[in-house]
mmCIF file of C-alpha atoms in Angstrom:
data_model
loop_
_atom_site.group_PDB
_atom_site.id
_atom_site.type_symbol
_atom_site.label_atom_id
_atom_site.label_comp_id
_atom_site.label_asym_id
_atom_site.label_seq_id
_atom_site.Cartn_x
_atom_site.Cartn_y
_atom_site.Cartn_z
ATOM 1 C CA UNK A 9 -12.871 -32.514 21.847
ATOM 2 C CA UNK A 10 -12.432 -29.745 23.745
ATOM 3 C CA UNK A 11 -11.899 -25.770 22.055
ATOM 4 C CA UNK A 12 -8.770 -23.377 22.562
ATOM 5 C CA UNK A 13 -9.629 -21.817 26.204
ATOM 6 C CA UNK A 14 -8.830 -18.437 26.806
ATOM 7 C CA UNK A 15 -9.360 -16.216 29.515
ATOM 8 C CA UNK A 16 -10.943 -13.568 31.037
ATOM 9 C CA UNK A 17 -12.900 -12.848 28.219
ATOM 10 C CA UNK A 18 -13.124 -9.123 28.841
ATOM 11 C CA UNK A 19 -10.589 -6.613 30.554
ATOM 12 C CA UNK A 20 -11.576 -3.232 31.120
ATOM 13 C CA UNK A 21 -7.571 -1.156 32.308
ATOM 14 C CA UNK A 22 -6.253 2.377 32.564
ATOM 15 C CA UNK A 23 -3.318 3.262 30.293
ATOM 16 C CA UNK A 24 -0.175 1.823 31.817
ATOM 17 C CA UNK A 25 -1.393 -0.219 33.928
ATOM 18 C CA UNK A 26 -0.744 -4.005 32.835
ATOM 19 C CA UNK A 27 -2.318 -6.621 31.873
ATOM 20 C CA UNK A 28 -1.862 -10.831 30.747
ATOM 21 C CA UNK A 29 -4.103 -12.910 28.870
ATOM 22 C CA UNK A 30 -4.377 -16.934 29.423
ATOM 23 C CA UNK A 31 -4.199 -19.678 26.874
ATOM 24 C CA UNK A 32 -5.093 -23.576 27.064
ATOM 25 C CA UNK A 33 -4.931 -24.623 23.510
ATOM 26 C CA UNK A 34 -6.289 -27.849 22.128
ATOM 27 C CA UNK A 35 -4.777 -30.895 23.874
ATOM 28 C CA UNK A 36 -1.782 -32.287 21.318
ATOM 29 C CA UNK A 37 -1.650 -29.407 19.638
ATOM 30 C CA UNK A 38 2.381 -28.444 18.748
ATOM 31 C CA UNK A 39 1.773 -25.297 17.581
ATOM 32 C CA UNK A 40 0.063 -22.258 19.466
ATOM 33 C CA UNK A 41 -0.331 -18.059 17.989
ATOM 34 C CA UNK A 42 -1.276 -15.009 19.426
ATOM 35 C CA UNK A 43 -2.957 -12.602 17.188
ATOM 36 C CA UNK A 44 -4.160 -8.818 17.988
ATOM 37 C CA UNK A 45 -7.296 -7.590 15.976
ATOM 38 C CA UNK A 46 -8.541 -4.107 16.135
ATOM 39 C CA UNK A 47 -11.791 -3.163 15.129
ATOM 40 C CA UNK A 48 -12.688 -3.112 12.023
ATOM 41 C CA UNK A 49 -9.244 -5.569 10.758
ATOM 42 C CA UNK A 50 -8.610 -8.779 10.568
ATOM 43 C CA UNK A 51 -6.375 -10.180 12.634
ATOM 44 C CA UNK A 52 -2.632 -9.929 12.750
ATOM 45 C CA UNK A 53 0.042 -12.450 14.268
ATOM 46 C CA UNK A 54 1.871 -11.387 17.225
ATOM 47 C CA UNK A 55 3.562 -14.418 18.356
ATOM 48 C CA UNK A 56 3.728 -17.979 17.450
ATOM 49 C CA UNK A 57 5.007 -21.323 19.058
ATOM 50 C CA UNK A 58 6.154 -24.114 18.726
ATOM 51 C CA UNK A 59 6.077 -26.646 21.899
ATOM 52 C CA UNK A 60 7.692 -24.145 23.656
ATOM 53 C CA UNK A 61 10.144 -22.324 21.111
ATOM 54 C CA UNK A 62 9.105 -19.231 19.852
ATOM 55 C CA UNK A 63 9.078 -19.316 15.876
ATOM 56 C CA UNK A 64 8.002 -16.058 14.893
ATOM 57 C CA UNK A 65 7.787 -13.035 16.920
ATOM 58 C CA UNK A 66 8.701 -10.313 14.399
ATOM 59 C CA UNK A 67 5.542 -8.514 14.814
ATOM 60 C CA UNK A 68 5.291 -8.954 18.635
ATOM 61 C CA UNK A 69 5.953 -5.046 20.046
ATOM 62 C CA UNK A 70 8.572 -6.129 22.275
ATOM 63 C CA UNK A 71 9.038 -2.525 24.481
ATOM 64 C CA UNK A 72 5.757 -3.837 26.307
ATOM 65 C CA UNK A 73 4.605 -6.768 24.939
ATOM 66 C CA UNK A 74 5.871 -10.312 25.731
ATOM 67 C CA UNK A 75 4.543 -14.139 25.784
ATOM 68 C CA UNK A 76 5.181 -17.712 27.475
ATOM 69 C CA UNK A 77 4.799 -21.312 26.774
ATOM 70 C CA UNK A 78 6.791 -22.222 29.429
ATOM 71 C CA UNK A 79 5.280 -26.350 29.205
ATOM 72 C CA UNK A 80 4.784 -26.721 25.209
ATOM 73 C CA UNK A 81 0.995 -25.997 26.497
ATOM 74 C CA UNK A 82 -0.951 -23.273 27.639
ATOM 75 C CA UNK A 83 0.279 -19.509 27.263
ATOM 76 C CA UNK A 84 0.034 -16.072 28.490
ATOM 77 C CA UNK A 85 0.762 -12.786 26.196
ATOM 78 C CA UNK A 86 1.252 -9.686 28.939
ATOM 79 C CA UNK A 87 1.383 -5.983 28.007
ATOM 80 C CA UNK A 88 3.247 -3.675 30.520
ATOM 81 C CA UNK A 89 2.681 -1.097 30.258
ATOM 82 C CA UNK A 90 -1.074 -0.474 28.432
ATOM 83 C CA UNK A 91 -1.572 2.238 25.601
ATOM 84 C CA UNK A 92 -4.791 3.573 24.509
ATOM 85 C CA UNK A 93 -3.792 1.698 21.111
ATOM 86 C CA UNK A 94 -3.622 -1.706 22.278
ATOM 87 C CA UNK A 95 -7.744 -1.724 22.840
ATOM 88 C CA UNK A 96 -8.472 -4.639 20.612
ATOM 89 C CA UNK A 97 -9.555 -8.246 20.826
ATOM 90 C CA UNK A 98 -6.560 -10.910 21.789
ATOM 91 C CA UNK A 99 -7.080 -14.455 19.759
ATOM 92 C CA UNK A 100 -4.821 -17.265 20.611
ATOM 93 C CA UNK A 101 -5.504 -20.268 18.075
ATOM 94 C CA UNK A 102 -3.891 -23.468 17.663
ATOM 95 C CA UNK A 103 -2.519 -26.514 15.000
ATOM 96 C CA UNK A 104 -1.531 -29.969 14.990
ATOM 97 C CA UNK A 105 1.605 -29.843 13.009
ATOM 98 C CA UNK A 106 1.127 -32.197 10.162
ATOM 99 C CA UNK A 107 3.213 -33.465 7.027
ATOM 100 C CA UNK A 108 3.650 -31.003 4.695
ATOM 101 C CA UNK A 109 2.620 -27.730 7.129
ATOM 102 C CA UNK A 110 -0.707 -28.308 5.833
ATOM 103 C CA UNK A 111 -2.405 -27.339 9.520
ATOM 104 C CA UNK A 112 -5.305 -25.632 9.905
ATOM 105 C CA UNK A 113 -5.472 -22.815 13.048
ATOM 106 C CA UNK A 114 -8.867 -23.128 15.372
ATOM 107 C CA UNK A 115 -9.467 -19.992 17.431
ATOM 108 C CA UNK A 116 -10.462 -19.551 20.829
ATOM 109 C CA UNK A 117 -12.796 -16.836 21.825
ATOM 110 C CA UNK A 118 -10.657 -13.971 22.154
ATOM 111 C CA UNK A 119 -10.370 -11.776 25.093
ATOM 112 C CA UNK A 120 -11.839 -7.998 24.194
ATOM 113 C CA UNK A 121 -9.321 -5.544 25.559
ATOM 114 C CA UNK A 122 -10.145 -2.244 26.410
ATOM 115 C CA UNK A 123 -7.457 0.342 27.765
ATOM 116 C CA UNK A 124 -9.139 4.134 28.680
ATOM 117 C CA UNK B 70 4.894 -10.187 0.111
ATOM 118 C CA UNK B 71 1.622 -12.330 0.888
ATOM 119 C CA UNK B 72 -1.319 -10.392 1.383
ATOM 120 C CA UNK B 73 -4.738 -10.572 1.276
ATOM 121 C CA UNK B 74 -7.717 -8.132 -0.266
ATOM 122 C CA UNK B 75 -11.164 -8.854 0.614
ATOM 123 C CA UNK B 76 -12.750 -5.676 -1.616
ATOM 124 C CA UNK B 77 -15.670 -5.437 -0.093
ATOM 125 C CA UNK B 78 -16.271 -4.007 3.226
ATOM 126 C CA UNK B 79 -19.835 -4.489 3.736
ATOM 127 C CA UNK B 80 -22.335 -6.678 1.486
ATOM 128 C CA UNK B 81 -26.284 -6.807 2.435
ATOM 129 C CA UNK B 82 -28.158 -9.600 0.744
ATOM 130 C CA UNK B 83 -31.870 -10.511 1.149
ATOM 131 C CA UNK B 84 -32.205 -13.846 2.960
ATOM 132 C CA UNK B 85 -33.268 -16.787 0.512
ATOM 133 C CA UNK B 86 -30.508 -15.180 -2.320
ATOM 134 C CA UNK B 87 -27.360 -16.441 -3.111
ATOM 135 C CA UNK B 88 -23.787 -14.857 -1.831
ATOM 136 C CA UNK B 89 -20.549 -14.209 -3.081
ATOM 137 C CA UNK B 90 -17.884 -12.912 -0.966
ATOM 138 C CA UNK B 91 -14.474 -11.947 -2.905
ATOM 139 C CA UNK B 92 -11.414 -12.532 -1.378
ATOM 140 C CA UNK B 93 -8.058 -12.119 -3.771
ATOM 141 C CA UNK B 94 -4.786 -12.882 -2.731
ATOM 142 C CA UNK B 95 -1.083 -12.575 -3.867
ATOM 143 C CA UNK B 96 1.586 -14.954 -2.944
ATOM 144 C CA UNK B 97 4.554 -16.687 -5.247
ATOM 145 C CA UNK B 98 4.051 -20.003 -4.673
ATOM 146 C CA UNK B 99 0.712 -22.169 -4.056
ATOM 147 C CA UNK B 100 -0.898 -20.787 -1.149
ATOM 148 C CA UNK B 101 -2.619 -22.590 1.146
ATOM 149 C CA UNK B 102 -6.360 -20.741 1.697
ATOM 150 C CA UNK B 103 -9.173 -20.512 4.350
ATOM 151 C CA UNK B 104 -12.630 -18.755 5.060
ATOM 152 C CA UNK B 105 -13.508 -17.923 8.128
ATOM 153 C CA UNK B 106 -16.619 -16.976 9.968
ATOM 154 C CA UNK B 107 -16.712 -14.336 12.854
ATOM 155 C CA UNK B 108 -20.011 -13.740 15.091
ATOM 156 C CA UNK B 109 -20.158 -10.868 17.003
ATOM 157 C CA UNK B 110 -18.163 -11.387 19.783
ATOM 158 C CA UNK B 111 -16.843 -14.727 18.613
ATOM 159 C CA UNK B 112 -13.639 -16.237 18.267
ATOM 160 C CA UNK B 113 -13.292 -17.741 14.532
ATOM 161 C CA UNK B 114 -14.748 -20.388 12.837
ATOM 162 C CA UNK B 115 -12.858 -22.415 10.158
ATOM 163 C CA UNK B 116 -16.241 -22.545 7.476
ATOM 164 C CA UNK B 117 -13.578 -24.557 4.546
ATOM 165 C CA UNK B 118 -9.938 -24.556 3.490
ATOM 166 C CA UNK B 119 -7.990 -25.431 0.279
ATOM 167 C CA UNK B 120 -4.660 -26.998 0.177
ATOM 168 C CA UNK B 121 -4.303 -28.640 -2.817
ATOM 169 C CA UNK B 122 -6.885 -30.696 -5.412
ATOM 170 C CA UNK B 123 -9.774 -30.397 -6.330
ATOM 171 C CA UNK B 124 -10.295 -26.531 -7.058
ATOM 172 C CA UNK B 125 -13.884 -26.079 -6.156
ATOM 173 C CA UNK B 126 -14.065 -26.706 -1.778
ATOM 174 C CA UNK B 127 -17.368 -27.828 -0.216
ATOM 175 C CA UNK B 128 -17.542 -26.439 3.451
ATOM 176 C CA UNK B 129 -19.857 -26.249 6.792
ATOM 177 C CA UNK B 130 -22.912 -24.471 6.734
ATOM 178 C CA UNK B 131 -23.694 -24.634 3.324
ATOM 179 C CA UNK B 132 -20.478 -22.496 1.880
ATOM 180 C CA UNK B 133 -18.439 -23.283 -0.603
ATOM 181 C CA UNK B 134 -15.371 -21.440 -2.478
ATOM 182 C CA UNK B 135 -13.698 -21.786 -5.524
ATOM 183 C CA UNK B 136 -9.587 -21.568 -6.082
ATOM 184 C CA UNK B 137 -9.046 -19.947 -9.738
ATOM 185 C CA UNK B 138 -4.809 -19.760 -9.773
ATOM 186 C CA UNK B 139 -5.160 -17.795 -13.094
ATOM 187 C CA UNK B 140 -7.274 -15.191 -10.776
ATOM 188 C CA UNK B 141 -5.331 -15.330 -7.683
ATOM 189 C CA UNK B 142 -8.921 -15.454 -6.390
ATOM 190 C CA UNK B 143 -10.823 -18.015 -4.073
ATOM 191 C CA UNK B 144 -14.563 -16.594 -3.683
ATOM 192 C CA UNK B 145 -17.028 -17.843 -1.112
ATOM 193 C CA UNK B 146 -20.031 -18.933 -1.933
ATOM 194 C CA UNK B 147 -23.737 -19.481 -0.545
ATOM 195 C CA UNK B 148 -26.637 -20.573 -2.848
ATOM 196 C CA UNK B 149 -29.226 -19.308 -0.389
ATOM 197 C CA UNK B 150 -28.572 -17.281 2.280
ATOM 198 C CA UNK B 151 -30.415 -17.573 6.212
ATOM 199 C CA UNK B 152 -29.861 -14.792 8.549
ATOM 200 C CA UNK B 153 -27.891 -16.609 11.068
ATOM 201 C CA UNK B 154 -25.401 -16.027 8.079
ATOM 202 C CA UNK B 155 -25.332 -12.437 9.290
ATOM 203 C CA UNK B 156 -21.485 -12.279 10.521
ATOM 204 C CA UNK B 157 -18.013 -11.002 9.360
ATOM 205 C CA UNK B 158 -15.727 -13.325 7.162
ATOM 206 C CA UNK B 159 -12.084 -13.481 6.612
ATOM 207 C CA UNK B 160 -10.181 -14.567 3.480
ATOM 208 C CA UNK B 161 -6.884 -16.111 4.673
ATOM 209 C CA UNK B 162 -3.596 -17.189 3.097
ATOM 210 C CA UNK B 163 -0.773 -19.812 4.502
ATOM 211 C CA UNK B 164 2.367 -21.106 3.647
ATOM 212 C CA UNK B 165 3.630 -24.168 3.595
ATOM 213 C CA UNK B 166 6.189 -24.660 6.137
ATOM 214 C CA UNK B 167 5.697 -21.556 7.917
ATOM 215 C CA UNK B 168 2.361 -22.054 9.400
ATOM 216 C CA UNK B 169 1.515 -18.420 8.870
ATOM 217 C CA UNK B 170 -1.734 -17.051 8.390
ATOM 218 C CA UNK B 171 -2.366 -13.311 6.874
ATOM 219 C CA UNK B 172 -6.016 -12.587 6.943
ATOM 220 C CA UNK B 173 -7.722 -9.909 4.942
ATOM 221 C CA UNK B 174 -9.628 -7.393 6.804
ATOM 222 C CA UNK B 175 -12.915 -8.988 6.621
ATOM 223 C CA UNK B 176 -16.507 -8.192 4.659
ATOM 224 C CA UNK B 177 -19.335 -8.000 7.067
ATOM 225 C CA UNK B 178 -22.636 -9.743 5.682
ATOM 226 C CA UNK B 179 -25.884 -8.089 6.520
ATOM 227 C CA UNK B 180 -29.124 -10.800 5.930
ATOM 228 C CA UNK B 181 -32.250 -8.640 5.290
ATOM 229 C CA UNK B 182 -35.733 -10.578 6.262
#
């Protein structure tokens, strides 16, 4: 069984320029996140579907970040415009809905961000 | 709120000796719990999870953790640690129904030859 694919894996940009990040989770998965983790923390939700309804984007920074799931499958989180403070590694993960919310979350790769 | 406290930033063990990474968590209802494993320059790896049962979780690699409710704690554990061990882990907490992770921010393991 294929992993969550992301993509690129690295991205070198200049403050305010932008920038989007690609997702293919795992095939029949429901559920899809986007998390931000800066060095040195764990990670931290930014966005999370379902199919293609967004369930929780409270902590998504919404001035210059946004995210798709236009299909119920793969996904792409942009930022536009790029602060220095948004340097960090992108995860997107995914979960098979089952009874009870008992999912577990597998994690793709990341994609290492780095905004000079 | 949920949240998560791993205490320890940075442990260094020698490799062949056993491992206990604390992770402590608070949450009002039964939490749903997972370890995870980060290589440098990895994505993460689910090493075990606890939902519900048995309190004591076998996992990959060797790793297992312990749930104690009256603790709010659910430790990781290696009895005898290689040096491909030599990574970052994350304590995590769910909820059921919301399918919400919040992870602590991690205690890097250093394996010593």
């Amino acid at each position: 069984e294929a992993g969550v694919a992301q993509s690129p894996r690295y991205k070198i940009i200049e403050k305010r320029q932008s920038v989007a990040f690609w997702c293919n989770p795992i095939s029949g998965h429901a559920t899809l996140y986007w998390y931000q983790q800066i060095l040195g923390q764990g990670p931290k939700l930014l966005i999370q579907f379902q199919n293609n309804g967004v369930v929780d984007d409270s902590q998504l920074p919404k001035d210059r970040f946004s995210a798709e799931r236009l299909k119920g499958v793969d996904s792409t989180l942009k930022i536009q415009p790029a602060k220095l403070e948004d340097s960090a590694v992108y995860l997107c993960a995914s979960s098979l809905e089952l009874k009870g919310g008992q999912e577990t979350q597998y994690f793709g790769p990341g994609t290492r961000l780095l905004v000079l | 709120a949920q949240s998560v406290t791993q205490p320890d930033i940075h442990i260094t063990v020698s490799e062949g000796a056993s491992l206990e990474l604390r992770c402590n968590y608070s949450y009002g209802a039964t939490p749903y719990l997972f370890w995870y494993v980060q290589s440098p320059g990895q994505g993460l790896q689910l090493l075990l999870k606890y939902f519900s049962g048995d309190t004591l979780v076998q996992g990959i690699k060797g790793f297992e953790a312990e749930f104690k409710r009256s603790q709010s704690s659910f430790n990781l554990r290696k009895p005898s640690v290689h040096w491909s061990d030599a990574a970052e882990y994350f304590c995590a907490v769910g909820a059921k129904g919301t399918y919400k992770y919040i992870f602590g921010t991690g205690t890097r393991l250093k394996v010593l030859a």
